[in-house]
Tab-separated table of C-alpha atoms in Angstrom:
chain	number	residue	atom	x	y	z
A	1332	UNK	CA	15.144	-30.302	-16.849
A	1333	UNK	CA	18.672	-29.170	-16.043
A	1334	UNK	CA	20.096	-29.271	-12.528
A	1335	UNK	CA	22.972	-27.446	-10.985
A	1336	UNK	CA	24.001	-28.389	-7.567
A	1337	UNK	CA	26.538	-26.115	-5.544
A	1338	UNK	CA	26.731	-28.254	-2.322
A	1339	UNK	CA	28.111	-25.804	-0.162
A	1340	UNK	CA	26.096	-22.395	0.742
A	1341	UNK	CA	29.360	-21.056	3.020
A	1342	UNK	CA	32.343	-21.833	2.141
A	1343	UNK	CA	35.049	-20.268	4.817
A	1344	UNK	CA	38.890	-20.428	3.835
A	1345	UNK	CA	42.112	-18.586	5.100
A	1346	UNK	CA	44.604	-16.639	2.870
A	1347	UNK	CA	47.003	-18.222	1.199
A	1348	UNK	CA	45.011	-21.652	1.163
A	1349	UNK	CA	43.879	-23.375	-2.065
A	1350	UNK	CA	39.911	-22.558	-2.669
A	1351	UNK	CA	37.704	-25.559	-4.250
A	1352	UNK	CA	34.277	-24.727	-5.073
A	1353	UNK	CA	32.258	-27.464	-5.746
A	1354	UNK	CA	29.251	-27.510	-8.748
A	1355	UNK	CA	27.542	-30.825	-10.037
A	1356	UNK	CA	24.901	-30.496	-13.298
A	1357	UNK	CA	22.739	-32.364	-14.994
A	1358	UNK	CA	22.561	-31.803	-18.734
A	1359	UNK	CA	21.728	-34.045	-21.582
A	1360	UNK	CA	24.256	-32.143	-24.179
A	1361	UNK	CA	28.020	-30.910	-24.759
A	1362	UNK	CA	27.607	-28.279	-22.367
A	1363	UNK	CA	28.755	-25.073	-22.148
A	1364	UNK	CA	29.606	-23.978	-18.517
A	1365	UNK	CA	29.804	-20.769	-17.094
A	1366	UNK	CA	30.980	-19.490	-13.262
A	1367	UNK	CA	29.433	-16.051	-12.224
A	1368	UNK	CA	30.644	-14.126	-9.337
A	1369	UNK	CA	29.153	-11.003	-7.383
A	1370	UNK	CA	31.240	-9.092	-5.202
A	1371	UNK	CA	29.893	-6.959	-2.628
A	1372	UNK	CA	27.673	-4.102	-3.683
A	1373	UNK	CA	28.265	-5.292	-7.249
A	1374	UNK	CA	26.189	-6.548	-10.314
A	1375	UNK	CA	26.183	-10.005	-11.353
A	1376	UNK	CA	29.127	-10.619	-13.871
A	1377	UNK	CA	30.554	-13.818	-15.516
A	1378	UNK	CA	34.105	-15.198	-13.897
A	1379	UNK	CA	34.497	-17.601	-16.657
A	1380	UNK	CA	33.236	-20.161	-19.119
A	1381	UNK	CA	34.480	-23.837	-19.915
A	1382	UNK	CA	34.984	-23.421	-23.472
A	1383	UNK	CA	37.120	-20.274	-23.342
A	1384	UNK	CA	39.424	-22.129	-20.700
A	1385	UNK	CA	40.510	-18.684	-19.595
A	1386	UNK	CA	42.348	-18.262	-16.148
A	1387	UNK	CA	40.513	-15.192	-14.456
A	1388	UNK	CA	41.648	-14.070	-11.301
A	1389	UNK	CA	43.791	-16.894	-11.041
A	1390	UNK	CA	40.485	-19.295	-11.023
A	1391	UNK	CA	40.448	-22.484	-13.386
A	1392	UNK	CA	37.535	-24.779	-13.922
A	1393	UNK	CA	37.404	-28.285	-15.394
A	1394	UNK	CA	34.785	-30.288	-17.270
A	1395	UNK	CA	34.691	-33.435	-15.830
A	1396	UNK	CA	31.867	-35.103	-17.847
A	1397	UNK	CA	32.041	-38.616	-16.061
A	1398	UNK	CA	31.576	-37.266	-13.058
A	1399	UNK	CA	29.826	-34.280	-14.193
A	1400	UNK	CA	31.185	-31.616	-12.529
A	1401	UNK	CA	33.126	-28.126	-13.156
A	1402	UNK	CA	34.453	-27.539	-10.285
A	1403	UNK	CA	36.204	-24.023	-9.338
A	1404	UNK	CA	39.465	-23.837	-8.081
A	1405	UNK	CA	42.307	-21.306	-6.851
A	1406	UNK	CA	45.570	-22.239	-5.730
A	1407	UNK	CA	45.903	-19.244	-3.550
A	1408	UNK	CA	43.051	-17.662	-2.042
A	1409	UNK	CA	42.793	-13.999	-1.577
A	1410	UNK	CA	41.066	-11.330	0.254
A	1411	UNK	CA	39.182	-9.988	-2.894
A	1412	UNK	CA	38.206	-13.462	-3.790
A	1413	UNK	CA	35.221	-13.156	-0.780
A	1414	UNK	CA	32.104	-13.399	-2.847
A	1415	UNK	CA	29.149	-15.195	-3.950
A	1416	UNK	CA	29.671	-17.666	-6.865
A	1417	UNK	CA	27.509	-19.250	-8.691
A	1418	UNK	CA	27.710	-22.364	-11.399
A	1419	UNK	CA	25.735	-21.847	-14.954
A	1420	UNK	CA	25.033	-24.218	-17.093
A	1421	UNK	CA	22.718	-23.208	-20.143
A	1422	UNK	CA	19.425	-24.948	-19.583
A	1423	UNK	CA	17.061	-26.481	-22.546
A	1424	UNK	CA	16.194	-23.208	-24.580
A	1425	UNK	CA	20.614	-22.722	-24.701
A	1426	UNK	CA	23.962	-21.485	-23.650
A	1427	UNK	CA	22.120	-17.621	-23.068
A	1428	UNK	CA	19.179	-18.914	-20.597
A	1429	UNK	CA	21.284	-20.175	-17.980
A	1430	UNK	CA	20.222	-22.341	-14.799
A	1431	UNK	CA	22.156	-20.719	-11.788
A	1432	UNK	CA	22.715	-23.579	-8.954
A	1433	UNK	CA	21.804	-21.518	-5.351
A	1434	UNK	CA	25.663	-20.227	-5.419
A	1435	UNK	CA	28.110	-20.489	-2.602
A	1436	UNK	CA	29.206	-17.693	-0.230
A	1437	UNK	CA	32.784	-17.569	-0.487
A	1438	UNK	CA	34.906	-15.939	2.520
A	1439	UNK	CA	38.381	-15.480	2.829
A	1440	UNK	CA	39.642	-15.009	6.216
A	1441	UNK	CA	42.722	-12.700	6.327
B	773	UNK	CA	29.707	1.690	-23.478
B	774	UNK	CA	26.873	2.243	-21.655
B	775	UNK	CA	25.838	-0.752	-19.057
B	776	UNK	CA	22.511	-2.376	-18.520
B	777	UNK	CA	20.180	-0.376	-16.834
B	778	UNK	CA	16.985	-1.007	-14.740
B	779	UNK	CA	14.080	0.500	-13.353
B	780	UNK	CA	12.899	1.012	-10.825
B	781	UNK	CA	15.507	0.493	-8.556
B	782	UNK	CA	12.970	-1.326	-5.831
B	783	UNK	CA	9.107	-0.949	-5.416
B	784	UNK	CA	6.450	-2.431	-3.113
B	785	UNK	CA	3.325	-3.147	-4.270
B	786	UNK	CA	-0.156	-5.322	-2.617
B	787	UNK	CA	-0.917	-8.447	-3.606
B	788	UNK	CA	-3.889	-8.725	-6.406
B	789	UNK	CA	-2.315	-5.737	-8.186
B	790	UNK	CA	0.138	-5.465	-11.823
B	791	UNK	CA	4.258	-4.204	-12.103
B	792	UNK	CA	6.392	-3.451	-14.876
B	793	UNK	CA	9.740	-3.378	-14.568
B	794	UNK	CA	12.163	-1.623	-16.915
B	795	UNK	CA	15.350	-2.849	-18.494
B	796	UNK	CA	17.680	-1.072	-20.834
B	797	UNK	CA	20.276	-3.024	-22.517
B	798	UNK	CA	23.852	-2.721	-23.015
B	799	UNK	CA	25.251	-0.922	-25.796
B	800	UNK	CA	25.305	-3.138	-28.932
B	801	UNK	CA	23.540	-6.172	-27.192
B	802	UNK	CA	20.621	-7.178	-29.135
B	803	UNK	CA	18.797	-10.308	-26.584
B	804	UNK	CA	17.796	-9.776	-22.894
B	805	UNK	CA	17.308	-12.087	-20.440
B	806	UNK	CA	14.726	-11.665	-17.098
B	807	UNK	CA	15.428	-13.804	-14.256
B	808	UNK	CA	14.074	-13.703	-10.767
B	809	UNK	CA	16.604	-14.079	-7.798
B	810	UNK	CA	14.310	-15.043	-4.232
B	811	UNK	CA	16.097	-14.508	-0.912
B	812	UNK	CA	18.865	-16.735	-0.445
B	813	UNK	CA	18.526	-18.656	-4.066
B	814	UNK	CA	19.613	-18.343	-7.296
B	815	UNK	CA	18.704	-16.453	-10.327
B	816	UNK	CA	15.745	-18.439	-12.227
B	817	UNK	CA	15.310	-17.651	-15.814
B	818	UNK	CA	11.508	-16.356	-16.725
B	819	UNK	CA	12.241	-15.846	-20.425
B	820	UNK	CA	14.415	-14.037	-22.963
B	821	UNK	CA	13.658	-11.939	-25.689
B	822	UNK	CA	15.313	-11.853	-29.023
B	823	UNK	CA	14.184	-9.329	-32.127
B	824	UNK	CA	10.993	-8.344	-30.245
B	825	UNK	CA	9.605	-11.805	-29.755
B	826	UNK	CA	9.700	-14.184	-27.190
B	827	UNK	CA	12.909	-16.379	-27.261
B	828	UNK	CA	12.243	-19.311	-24.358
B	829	UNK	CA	10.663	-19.370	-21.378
B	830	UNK	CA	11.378	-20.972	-18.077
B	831	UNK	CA	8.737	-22.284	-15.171
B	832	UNK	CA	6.514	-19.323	-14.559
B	833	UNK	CA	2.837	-18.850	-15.342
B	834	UNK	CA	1.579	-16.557	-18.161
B	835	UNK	CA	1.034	-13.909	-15.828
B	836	UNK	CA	4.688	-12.904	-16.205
B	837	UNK	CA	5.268	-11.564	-19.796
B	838	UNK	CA	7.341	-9.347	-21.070
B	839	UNK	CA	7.879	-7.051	-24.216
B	840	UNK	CA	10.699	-5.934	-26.377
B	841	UNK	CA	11.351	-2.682	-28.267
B	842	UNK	CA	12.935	-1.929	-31.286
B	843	UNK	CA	15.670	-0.145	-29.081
B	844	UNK	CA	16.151	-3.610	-27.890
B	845	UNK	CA	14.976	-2.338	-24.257
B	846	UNK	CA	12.857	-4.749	-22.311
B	847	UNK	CA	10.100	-4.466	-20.090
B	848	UNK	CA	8.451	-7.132	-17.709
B	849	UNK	CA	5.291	-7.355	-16.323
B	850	UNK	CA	3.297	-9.465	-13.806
B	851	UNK	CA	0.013	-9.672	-13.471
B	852	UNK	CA	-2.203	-10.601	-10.103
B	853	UNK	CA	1.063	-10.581	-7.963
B	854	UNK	CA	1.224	-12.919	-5.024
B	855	UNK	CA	3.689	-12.895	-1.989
B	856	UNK	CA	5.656	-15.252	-3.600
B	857	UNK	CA	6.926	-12.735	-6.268
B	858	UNK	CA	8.383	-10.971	-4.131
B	859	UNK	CA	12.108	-11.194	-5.266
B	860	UNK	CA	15.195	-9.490	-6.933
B	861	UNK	CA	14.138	-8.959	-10.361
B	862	UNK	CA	17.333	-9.630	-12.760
B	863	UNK	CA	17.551	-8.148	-16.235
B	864	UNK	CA	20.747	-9.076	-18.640
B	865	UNK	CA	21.573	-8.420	-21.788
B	866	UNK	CA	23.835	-10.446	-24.123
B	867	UNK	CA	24.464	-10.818	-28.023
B	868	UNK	CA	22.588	-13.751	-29.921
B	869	UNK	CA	25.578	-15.947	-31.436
B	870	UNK	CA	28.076	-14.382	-29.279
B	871	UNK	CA	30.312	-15.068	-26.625
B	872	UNK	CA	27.139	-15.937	-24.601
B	873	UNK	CA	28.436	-14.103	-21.593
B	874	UNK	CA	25.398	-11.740	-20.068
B	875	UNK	CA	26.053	-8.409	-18.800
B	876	UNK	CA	23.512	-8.264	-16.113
B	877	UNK	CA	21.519	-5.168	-14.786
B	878	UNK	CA	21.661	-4.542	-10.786
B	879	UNK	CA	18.404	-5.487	-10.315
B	880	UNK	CA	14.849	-4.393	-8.922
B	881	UNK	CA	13.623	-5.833	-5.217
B	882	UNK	CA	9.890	-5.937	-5.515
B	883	UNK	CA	7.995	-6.366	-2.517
B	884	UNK	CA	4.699	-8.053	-2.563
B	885	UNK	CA	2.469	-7.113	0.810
């Protein structure tokens, strides 16, 4: 079965600061990754996905499959990034069941 | 553009007895996705449901099961509810062959006493 690991549950970071959020997954294929954020009093809704290599929001993520990991990244953290973020990875029924890792609490202190 | 839509918004209910929760999809999407989100985890997938038929499941007993409609609205229900299931109940909608991205639903909290 898949895994997702997001080590960190809190992750506390001041303005301005580069933001790294870390995700670790075990999958057997070519995966296709996905980052979802929720914002306070918001739904659920995708940030972005590996194969799209989109920058949202200023975030970029990169496949690393030796190590694998698609890590989330921000050079410049702002106050709207606070959130909770999780890492997706589709899990063995395909890239629209995805396994959510137990996300990381993201807070950016002004 | 109408966005996905659930209901009921939260419920409690005793242990032994059956819910059904309510999901309406987005405009245009044709596949939804349940997933149950416990305190302080992340969303697990239950199943999906793709032209009215069951579309891969994830670890949860039969007494979760679910139902599409033609309308491509969703409904899930468990059976013989335990403490356990007492969660945020996540429903998301997405088009088969598409983007893959899910448009998810806000969510009922069921409470299990």
């Amino acid at each position: 079965a898949q895994r997702v690991t997001q080590p960190e549950k809190l992750l506390s970071v001041f303005k301005g600061a580069p933001v790294e959020l870390k995700c670790n997954y075990s999958y057997s294929g070519s995966p296709e990754l996905f980052w979802y954020v929720q914002y306070s009093r918001q739904r659920l809704q995708l940030l972005l996905r590996h194969i799209s290599r989109e920058s949202i929001k200023g975030f970029t993520a990169d496949l690393n499959k030796g190590e694998t990991s698609f890590h989330l990244k921000k050079p410049f953290a702002q106050e709207e990034d606070s959130a909770m973020y999780y890492c997706a990875p589709p899990n063995n029924f395909g890239n629209e069941k995805l396994t959510f890792g137990t996300g990381t609490r993201l807070t950016i202190i002004p | 553009e109408t966005g996905v839509t659930q209901s009921p918004t939260h419920l409690i209910k005793t242990r032994g007895q059956q819910v059904t929760l309510r999901c309406s999809s987005q405009s245009g999407h044709n596949t939804v996705s349940w997933y149950q989100q416990a305190l302080g985890q992340g969303p697990q997938f239950i199943f999906q449901y793709y032209r009215e038929e069951e579309n891969g499941r994830g670890n949860f007993p039969p007494r979760f099961s679910g139902l599409q409609f033609p309308n491509y609205s969703s409904e899930l229900n468990v059976n013989a509810l335990e403490l356990d299931d007492s969660a945020l109940y996540l429903c998301a909608s997405s088009v088969s062959g598409g983007s893959y991205e899910q448009y998810f639903g806000p969510g009922t909290r069921l409470t299990v006493t």
